[in-house]
Short mmCIF file of C-alpha atoms in Angstrom, two decimals:
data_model
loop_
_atom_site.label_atom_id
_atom_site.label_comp_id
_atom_site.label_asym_id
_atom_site.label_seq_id
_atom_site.Cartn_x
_atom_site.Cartn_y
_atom_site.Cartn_z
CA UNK G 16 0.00 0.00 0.00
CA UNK G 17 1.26 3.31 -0.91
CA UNK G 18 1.76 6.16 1.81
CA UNK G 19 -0.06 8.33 0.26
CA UNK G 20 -2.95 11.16 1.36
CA UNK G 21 -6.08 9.89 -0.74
CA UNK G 22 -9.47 11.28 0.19
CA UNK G 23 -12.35 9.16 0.63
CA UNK G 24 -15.21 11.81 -0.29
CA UNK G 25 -13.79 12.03 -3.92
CA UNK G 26 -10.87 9.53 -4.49
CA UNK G 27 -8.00 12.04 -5.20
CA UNK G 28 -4.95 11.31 -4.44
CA UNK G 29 -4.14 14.46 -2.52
CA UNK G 30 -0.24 13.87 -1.57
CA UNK G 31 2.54 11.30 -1.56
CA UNK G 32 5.19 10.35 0.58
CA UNK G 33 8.57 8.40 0.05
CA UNK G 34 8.87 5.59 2.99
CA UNK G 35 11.68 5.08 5.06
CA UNK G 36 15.02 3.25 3.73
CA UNK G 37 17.21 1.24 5.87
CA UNK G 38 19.36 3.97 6.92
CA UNK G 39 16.18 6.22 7.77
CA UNK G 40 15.05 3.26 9.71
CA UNK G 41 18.50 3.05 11.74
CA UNK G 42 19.37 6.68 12.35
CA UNK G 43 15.17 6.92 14.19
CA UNK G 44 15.96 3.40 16.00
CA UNK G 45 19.73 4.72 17.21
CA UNK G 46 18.06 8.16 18.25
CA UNK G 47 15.21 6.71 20.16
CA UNK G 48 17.76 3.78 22.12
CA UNK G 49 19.98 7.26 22.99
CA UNK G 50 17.43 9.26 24.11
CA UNK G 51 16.00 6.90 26.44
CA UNK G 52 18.74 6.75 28.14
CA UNK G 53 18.80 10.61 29.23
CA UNK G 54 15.23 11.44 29.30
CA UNK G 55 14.34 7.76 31.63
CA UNK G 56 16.02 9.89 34.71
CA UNK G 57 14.25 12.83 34.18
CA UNK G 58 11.50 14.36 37.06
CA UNK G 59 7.92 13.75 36.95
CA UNK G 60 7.82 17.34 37.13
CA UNK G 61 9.50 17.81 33.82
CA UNK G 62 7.81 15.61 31.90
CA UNK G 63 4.44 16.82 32.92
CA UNK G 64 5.64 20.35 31.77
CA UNK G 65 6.53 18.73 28.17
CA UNK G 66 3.30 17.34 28.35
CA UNK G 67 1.09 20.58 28.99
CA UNK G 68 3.12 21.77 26.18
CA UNK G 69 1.72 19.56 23.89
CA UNK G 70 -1.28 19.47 24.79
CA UNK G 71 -1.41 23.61 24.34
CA UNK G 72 -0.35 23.47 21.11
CA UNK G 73 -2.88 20.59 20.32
CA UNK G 74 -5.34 22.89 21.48
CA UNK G 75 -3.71 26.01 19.13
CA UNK G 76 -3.54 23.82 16.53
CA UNK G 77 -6.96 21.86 16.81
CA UNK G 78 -8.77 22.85 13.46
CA UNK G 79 -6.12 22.94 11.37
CA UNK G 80 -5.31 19.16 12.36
CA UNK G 81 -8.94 18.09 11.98
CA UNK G 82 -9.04 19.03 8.67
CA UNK G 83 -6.22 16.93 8.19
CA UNK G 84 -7.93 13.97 9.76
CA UNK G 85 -10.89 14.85 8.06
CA UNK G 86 -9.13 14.81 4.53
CA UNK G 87 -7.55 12.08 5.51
CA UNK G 88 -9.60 9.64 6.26
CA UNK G 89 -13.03 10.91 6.42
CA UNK G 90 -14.38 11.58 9.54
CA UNK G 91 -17.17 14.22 9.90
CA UNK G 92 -15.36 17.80 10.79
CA UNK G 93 -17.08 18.33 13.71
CA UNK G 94 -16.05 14.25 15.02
CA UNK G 95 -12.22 15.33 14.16
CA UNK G 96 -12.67 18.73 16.02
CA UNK G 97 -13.99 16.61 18.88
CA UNK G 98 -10.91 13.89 18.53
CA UNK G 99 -8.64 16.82 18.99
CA UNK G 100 -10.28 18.11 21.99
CA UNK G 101 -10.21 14.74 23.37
CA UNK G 102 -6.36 14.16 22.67
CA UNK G 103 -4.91 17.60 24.74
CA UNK G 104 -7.59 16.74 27.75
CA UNK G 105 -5.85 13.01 28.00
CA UNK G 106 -2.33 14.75 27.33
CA UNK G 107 -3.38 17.01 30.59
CA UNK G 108 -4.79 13.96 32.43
CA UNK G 109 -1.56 11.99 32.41
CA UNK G 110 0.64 15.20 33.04
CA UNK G 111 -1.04 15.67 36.17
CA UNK G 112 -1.04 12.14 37.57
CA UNK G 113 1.88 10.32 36.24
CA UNK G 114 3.38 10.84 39.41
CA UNK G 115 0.91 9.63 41.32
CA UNK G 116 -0.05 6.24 39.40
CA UNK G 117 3.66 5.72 39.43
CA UNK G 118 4.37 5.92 42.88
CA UNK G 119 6.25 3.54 45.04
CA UNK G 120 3.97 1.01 46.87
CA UNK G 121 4.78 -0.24 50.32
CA UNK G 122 2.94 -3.81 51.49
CA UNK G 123 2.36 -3.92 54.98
CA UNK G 124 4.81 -3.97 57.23
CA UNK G 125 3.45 -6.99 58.86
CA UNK G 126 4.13 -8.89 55.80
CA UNK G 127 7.59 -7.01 55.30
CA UNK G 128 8.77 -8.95 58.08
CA UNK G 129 7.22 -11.79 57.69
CA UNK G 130 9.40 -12.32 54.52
CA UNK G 131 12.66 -11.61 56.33
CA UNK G 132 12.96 -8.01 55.34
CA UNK G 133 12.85 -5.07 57.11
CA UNK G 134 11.51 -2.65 54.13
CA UNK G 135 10.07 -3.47 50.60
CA UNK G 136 8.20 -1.84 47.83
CA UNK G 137 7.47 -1.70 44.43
CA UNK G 138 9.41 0.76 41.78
CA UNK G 139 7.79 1.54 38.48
CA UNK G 140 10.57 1.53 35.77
CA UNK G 141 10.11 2.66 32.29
CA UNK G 142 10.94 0.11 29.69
CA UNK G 143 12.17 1.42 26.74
CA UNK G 144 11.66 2.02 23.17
CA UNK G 145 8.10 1.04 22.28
CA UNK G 146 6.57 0.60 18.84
CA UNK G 147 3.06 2.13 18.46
CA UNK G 148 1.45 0.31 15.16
CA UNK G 149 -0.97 2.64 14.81
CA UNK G 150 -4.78 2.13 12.87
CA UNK G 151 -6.34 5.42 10.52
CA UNK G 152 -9.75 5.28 12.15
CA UNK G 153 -8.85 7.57 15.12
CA UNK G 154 -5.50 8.60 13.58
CA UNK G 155 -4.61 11.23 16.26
CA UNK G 156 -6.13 9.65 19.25
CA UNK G 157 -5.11 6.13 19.44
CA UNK G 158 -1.73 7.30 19.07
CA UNK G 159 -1.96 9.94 22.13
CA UNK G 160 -3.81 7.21 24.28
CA UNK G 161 -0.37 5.52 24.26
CA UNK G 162 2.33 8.00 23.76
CA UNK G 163 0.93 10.33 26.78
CA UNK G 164 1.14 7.42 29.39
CA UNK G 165 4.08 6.11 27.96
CA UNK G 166 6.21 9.04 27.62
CA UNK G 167 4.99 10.34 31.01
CA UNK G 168 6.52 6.87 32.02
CA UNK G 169 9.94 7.75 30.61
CA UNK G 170 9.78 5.81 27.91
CA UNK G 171 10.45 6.74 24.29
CA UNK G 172 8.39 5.43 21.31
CA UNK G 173 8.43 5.11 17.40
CA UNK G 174 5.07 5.34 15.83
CA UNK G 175 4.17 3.19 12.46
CA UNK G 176 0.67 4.70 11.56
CA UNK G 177 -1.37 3.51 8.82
CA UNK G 178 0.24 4.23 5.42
CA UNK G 179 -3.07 6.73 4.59
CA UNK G 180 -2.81 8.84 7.36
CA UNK G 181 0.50 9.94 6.78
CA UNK G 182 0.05 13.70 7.42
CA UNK G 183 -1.40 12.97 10.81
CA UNK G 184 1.55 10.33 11.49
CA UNK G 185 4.16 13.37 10.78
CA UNK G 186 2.31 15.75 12.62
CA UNK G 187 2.52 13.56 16.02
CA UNK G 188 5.96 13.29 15.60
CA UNK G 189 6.56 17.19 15.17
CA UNK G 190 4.11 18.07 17.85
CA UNK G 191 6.17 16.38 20.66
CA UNK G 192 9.34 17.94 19.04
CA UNK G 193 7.93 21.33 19.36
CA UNK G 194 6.53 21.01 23.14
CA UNK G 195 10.26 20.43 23.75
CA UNK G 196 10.53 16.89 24.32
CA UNK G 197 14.30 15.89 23.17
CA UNK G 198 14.87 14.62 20.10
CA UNK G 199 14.23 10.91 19.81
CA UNK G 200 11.44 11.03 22.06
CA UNK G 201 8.57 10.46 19.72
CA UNK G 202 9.92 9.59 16.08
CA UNK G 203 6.98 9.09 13.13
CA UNK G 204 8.57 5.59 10.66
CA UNK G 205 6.99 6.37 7.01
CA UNK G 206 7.28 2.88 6.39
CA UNK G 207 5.25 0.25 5.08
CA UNK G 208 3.85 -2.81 7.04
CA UNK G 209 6.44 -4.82 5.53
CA UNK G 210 9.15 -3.40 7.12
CA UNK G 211 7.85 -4.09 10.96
CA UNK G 212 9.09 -7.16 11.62
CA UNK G 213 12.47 -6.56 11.42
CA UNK G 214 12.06 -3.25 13.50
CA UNK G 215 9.72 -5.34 16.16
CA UNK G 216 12.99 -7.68 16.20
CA UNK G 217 15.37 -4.76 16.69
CA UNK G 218 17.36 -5.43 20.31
CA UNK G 219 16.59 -1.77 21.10
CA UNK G 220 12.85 -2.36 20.85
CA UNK G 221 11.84 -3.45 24.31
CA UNK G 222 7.45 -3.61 23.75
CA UNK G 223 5.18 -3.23 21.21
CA UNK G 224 1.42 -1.97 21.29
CA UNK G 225 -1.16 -2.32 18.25
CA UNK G 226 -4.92 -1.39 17.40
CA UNK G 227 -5.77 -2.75 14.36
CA UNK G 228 -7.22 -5.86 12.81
CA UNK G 229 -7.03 -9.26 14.04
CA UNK G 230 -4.75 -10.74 11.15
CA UNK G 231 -2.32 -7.61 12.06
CA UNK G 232 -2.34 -8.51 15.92
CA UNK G 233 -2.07 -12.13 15.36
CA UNK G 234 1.32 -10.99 13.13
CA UNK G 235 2.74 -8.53 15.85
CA UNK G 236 2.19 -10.85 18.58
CA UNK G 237 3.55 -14.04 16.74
CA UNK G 238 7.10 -11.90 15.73
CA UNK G 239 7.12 -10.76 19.78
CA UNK G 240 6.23 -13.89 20.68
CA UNK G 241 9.20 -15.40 19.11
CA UNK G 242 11.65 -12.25 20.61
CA UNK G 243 9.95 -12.44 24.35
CA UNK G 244 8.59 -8.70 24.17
CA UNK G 245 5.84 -7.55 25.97
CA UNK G 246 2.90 -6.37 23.56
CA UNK G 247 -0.55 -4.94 24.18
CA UNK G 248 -3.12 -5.60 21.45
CA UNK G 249 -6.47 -3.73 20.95
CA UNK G 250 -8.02 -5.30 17.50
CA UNK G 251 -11.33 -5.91 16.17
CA UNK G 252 -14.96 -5.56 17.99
CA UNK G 253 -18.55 -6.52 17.15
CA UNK G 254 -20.02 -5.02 20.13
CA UNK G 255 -23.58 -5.94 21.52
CA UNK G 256 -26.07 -3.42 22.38
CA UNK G 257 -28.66 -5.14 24.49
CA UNK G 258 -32.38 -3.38 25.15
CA UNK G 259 -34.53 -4.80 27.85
CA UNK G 260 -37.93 -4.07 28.90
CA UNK G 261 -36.92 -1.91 31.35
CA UNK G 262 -35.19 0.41 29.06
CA UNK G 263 -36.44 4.06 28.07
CA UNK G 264 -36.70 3.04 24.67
CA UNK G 265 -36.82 6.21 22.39
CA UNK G 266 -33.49 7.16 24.01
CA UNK G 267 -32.11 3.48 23.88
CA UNK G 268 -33.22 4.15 20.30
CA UNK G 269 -31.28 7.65 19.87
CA UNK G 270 -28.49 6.59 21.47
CA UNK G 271 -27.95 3.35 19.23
CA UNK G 272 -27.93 5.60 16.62
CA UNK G 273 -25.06 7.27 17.40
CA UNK G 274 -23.25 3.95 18.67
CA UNK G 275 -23.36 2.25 15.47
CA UNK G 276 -22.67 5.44 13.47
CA UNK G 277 -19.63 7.24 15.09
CA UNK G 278 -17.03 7.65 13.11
CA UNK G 279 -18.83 6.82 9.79
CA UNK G 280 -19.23 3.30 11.76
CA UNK G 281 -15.25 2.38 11.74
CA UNK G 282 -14.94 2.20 15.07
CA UNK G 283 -13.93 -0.83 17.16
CA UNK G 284 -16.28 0.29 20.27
CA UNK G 285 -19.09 0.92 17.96
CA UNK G 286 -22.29 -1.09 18.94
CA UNK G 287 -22.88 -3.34 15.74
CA UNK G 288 -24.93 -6.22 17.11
CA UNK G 289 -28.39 -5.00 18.49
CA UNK G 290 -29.90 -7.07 20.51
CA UNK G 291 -33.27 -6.77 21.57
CA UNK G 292 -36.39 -8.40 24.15
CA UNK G 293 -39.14 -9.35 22.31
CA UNK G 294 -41.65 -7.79 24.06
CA UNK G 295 -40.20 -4.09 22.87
CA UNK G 296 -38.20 -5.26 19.64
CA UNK G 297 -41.07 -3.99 17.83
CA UNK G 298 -41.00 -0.58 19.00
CA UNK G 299 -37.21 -0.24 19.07
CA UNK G 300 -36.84 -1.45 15.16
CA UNK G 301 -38.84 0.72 13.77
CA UNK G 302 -37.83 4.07 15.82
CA UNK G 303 -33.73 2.50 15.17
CA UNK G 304 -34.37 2.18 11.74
CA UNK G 305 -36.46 5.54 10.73
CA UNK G 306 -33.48 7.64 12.49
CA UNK G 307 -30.78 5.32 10.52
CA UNK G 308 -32.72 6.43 7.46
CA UNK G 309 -32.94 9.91 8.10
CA UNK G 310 -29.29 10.23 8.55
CA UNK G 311 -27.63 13.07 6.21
CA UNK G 312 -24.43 11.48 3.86
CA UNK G 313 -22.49 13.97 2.24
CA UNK G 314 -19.22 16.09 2.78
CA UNK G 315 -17.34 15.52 5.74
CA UNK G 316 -16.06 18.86 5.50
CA UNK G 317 -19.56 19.83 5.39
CA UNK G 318 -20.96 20.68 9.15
CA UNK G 319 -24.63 19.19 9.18
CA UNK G 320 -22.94 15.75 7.46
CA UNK G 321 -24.13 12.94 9.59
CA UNK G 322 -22.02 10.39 7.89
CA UNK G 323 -19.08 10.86 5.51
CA UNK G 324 -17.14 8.09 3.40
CA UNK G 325 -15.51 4.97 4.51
CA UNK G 326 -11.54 5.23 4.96
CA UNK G 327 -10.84 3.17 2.01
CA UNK G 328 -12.55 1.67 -0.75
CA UNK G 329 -11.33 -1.68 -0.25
CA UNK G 330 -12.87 -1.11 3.26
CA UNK G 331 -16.19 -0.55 1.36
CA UNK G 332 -16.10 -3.16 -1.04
CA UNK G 333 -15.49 -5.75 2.21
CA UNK G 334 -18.67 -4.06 3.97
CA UNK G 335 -20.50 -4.71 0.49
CA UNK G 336 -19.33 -8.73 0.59
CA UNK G 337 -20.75 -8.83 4.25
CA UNK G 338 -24.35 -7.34 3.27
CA UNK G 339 -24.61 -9.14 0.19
CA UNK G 340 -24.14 -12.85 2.05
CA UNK G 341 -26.47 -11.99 4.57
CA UNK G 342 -29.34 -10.80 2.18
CA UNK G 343 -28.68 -13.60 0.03
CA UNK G 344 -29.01 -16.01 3.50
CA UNK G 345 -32.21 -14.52 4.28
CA UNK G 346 -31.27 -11.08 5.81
CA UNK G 347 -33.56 -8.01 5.33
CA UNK G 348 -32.89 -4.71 4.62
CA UNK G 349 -34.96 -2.23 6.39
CA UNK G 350 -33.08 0.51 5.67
CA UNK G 351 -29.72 1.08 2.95
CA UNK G 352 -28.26 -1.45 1.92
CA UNK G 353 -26.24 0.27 -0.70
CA UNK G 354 -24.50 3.25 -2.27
CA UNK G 355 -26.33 6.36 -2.04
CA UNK G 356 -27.27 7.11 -5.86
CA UNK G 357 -26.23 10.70 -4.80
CA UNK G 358 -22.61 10.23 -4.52
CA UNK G 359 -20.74 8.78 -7.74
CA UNK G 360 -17.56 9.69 -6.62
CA UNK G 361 -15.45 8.79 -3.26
CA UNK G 362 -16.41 5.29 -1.00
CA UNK G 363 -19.96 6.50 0.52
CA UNK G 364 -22.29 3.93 2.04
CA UNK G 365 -26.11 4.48 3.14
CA UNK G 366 -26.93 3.41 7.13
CA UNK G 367 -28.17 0.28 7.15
CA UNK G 368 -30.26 -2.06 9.08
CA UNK G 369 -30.29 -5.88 9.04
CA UNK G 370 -32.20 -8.19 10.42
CA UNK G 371 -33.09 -11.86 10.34
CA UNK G 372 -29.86 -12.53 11.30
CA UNK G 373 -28.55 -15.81 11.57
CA UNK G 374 -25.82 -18.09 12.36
CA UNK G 375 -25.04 -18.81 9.02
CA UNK G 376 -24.53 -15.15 7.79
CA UNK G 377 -20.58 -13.83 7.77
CA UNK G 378 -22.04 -11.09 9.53
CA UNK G 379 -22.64 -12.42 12.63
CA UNK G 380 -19.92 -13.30 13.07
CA UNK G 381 -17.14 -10.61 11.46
CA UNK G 382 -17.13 -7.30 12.36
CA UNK G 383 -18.83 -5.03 9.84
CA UNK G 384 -16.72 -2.30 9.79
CA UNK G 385 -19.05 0.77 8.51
CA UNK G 386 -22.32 2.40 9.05
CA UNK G 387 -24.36 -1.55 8.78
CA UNK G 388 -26.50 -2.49 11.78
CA UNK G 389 -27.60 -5.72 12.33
CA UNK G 390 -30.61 -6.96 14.67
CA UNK G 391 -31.67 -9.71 16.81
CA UNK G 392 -34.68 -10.55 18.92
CA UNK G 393 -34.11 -12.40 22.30
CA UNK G 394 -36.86 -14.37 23.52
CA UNK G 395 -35.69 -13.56 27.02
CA UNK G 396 -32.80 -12.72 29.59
CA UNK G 397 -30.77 -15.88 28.86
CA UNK G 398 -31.13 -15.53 24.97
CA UNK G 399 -29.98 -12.04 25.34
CA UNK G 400 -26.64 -12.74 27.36
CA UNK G 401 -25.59 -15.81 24.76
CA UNK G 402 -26.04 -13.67 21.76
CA UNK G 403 -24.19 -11.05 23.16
CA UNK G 404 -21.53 -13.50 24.05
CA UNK G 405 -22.20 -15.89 20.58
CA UNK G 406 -18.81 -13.70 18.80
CA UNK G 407 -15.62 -14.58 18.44
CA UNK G 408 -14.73 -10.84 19.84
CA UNK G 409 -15.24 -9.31 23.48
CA UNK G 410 -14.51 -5.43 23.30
CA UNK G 411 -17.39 -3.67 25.05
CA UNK G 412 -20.77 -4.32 25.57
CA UNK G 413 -23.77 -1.70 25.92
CA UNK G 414 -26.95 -2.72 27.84
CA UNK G 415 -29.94 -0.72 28.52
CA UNK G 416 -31.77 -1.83 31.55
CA UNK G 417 -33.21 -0.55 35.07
CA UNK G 418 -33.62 -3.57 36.79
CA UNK G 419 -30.12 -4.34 38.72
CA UNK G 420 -30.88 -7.99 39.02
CA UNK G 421 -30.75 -7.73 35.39
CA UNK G 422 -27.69 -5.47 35.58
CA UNK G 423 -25.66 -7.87 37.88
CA UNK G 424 -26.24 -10.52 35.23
CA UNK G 425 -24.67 -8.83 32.64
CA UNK G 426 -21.84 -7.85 34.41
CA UNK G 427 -21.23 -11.16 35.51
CA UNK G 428 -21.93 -13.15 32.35
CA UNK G 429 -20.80 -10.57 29.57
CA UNK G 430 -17.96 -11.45 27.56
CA UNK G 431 -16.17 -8.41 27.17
CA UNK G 432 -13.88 -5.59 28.72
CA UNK G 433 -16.22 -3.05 29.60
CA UNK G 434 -20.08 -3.14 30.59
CA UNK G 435 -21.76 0.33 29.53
CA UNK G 436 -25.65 0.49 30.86
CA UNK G 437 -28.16 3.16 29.59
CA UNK G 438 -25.10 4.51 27.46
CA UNK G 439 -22.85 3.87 24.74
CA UNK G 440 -19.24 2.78 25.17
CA UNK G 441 -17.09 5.57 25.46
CA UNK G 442 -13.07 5.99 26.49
CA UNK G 443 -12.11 7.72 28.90
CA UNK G 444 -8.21 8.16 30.19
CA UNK G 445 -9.42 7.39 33.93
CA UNK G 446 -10.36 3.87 32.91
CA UNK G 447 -8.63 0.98 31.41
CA UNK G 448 -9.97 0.18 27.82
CA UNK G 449 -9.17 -3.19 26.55
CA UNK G 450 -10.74 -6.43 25.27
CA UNK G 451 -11.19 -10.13 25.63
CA UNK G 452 -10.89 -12.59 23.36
CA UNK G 453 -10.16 -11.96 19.90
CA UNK G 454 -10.29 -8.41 20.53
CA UNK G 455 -6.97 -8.71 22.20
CA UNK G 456 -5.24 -8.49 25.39
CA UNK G 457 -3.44 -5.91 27.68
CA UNK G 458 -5.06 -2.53 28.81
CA UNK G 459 -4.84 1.55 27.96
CA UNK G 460 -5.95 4.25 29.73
CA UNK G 461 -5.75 5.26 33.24
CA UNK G 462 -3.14 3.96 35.90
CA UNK G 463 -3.69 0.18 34.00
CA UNK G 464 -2.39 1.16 30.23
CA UNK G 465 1.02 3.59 32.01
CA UNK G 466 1.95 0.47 34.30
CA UNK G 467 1.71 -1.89 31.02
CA UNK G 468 5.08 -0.45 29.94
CA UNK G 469 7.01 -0.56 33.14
CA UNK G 470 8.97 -2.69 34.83
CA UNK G 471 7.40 -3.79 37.66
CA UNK G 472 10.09 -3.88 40.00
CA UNK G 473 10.81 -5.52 43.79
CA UNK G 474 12.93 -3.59 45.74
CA UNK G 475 13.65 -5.78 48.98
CA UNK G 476 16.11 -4.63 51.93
CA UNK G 477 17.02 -7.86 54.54
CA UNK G 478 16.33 -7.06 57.97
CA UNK G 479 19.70 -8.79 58.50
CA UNK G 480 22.17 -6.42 56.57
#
């Protein structure tokens, strides 16, 4: 695949880049190795100014990087505005509590002794050079979700985004360099996906972290697998989105609306399997589908867009191949479906409701990465908590319900990293985000996702020296 700035709303190939050679490749990997070495000693204090600093000139900089996104890779304007926003308040959230999540713990003292010491705790060491392999759906923050903890941590990282997101990828890079961080820091690779094995191999590469698709974790993990380095892997997700009886339904409604749409529908957290009691599927299909319907596609530039293009248009043409099996296995249609006849050019693709889902469909069980819905009546309680569970992923989960008997359940029996109720999944840097599953392993966000890249270390004193 070619690094290259093509935008989805018309096709055009806006701008080009050359990748990386080998001595590119060496000169970031020898910078980032040095640099660690310096910047691992320095104060909590000074890294948290770095940070701010960043996160200011995020903030400067906001609309002129959400266009960027937006041309990019086709997010609505006002959704890359909001990513921005998002990115300098989790820049400011790990400035100010580093420190803090980092902090030496002491066991009791009772147990100190017990051991034969007479003082213990644990240190929180940064690692190392980390390798962010990066995804173009949320092209600014996934990156920042790792390089704020991490760098906060001490360590230093190399980031290999997606090779059509390019201008984003460069502007990370030159956005730590101008807060002040040293040089080597946080170092953008214009490389292809070809070349990361033999960087995930290189000695001075201590961890590696991905978000991406399942085949791409399954590659990363196998390479660190065979090196012994630590990875954390955030991949695919066919989230459920339970309703209940209990539910207010015209905001269950509303909200699954936005759930399934966000971010043109490429979105890993995104609700795409909604599954509802019989005894209100009725009412919830038809108010679902009529505000799926009434959704505006158009310009993502354009302000009162609802939903703009898909990334790619091999991501389009797979989200075709998925509707097309179902219908032709027995799936309906009650909204979409297809291309809107409005837009000839760039990879648009109407909201679209399914149901009569079944077992046999590809559907149910790949994730259908775009604006598709698909839904499923539950007879009951039990029916509901095995089709949320019947996926080979467990991301999130979203349940509406105001019965806590029925809440307990679900937090019990869910298969998945995070149970959302009366709301849609959301991440926040106060709590860990992170699957089950084939959605991966390993956690980001709060104190979880900073500790994931430090050694966790015993430091032991015998009461007998």
């Amino acid at each position: 695949m070619p690094i290259a700035t093509v935008n989805p709303a018309t096709g055009e190939t806006l701008r080009t880049f050359e990748a990386l050679d080998a001595a590119g490749i060496e000169e970031k990997l020898a910078r980032a190795d040095a640099t660690f070495r310096e910047y691992r000693t320095t104060p909590f204090s000074e890294r948290a100014d770095l940070m701010r600093r960043a996160a200011a000139l995020l903030e400067e900089e906001g609309e002129d990087i959400a266009r960027t996104m937006t041309a990019e890779m086709g997010k609505t304007l006002v959704a890359a505005r909001a990513e921005a926003a998002k990115c300098a308040k989790a820049m400011r959230w790990y400035a100010e509590r580093a420190e803090g999540l980092l902090a030496d713990e002491h066991p009791e003292q009772a147990d100190v002794e017990d051991s034969g010491g007479a003082r213990a705790f644990v240190r929180y060491r940064p690692l190392g050079v980390v390798l962010a392999v990066m995804p173009w759906n949320f092209p600014l923050w996934q990156v920042v979700r790792f390089a704020a903890p991490a760098l906060m941590a001490g360590n230093t990282g190399l980031l290999k985004h997606a090779s059509n997101v390019p201008q984003t990828a460069l502007y990370l890079g030159d956005l730590f360099h101008r807060a002040g961080f040293p040089e080597g820091c946080f170092q953008t690779l214009l490389v292809g996906s070809g070349a990361i094995e033999d960087i995930l191999r290189d000695d001075r590469i201590v961890a590696a972290t991905l978000t991406g698709s399942e085949p791409a974790g399954r590659s990363v993990a196998a390479i660190a697998g065979d090196v012994v380095k630590h990875t954390v892997l955030e991949l695919g997700g066919s989230d459920p989105y339970v309703v209940m009886p209990s539910a207010d339904i015209a905001r269950a409604a509303r909200t699954a609306v936005t759930a399934r749409v966000q971010n043109n529908g490429q979105s890993c957290i995104a609700a795409k399997r909604f599954i509802v009691h019989a005894d209100v599927y009725d009412e919830f299909a038809a108010l679902f589908t009529e505000a799926m319907a009434a959704l505006r596609v158009g310009d993502p530039m354009d302000e009162s867009t609802d939903v703009g293009p898909l990334a790619t248009e091999q991501g389009r043409a797979d989200l075709e191949e998925l509707v097309t099996d179902a219908e032709k296995l027995g799936a309906t249609a009650l909204c979409g479906g297809q291309r809107p006849a409005s837009r000839q050019a760039g990879w648009f693709y109407e909201p679209t409701v399914l149901a009569g889902i079944t077992g046999r469909m590809r559907i149910h069980h790949e994730e259908a990465f775009g604006p598709v819905a698909t839904l499923y009546k539950a007879a009951d309680l039990d029916e509901a908590v095995r089709l949320a569970n019947d996926s080979p992923f467990g991301l999130s989960s979203n349940v509406w319900t105001r019965d806590e008997a029925e809440q307990e359940r679900f937090v019990r029996d869910v298969e998945a990293g995070g149970v959302f109720f009366n709301g849609m999944t959301a991440s926040h840097p106060a709590m860990p985000f992170g699957g089950v599953k084939r959605s991966g392993y390993g956690r980001e966000l709060s104190g979880h996702g900073i500790r994931e890249f430090c050694n966790t270390t015993t430091v032991w004193h015998s009461a007998a020296s």
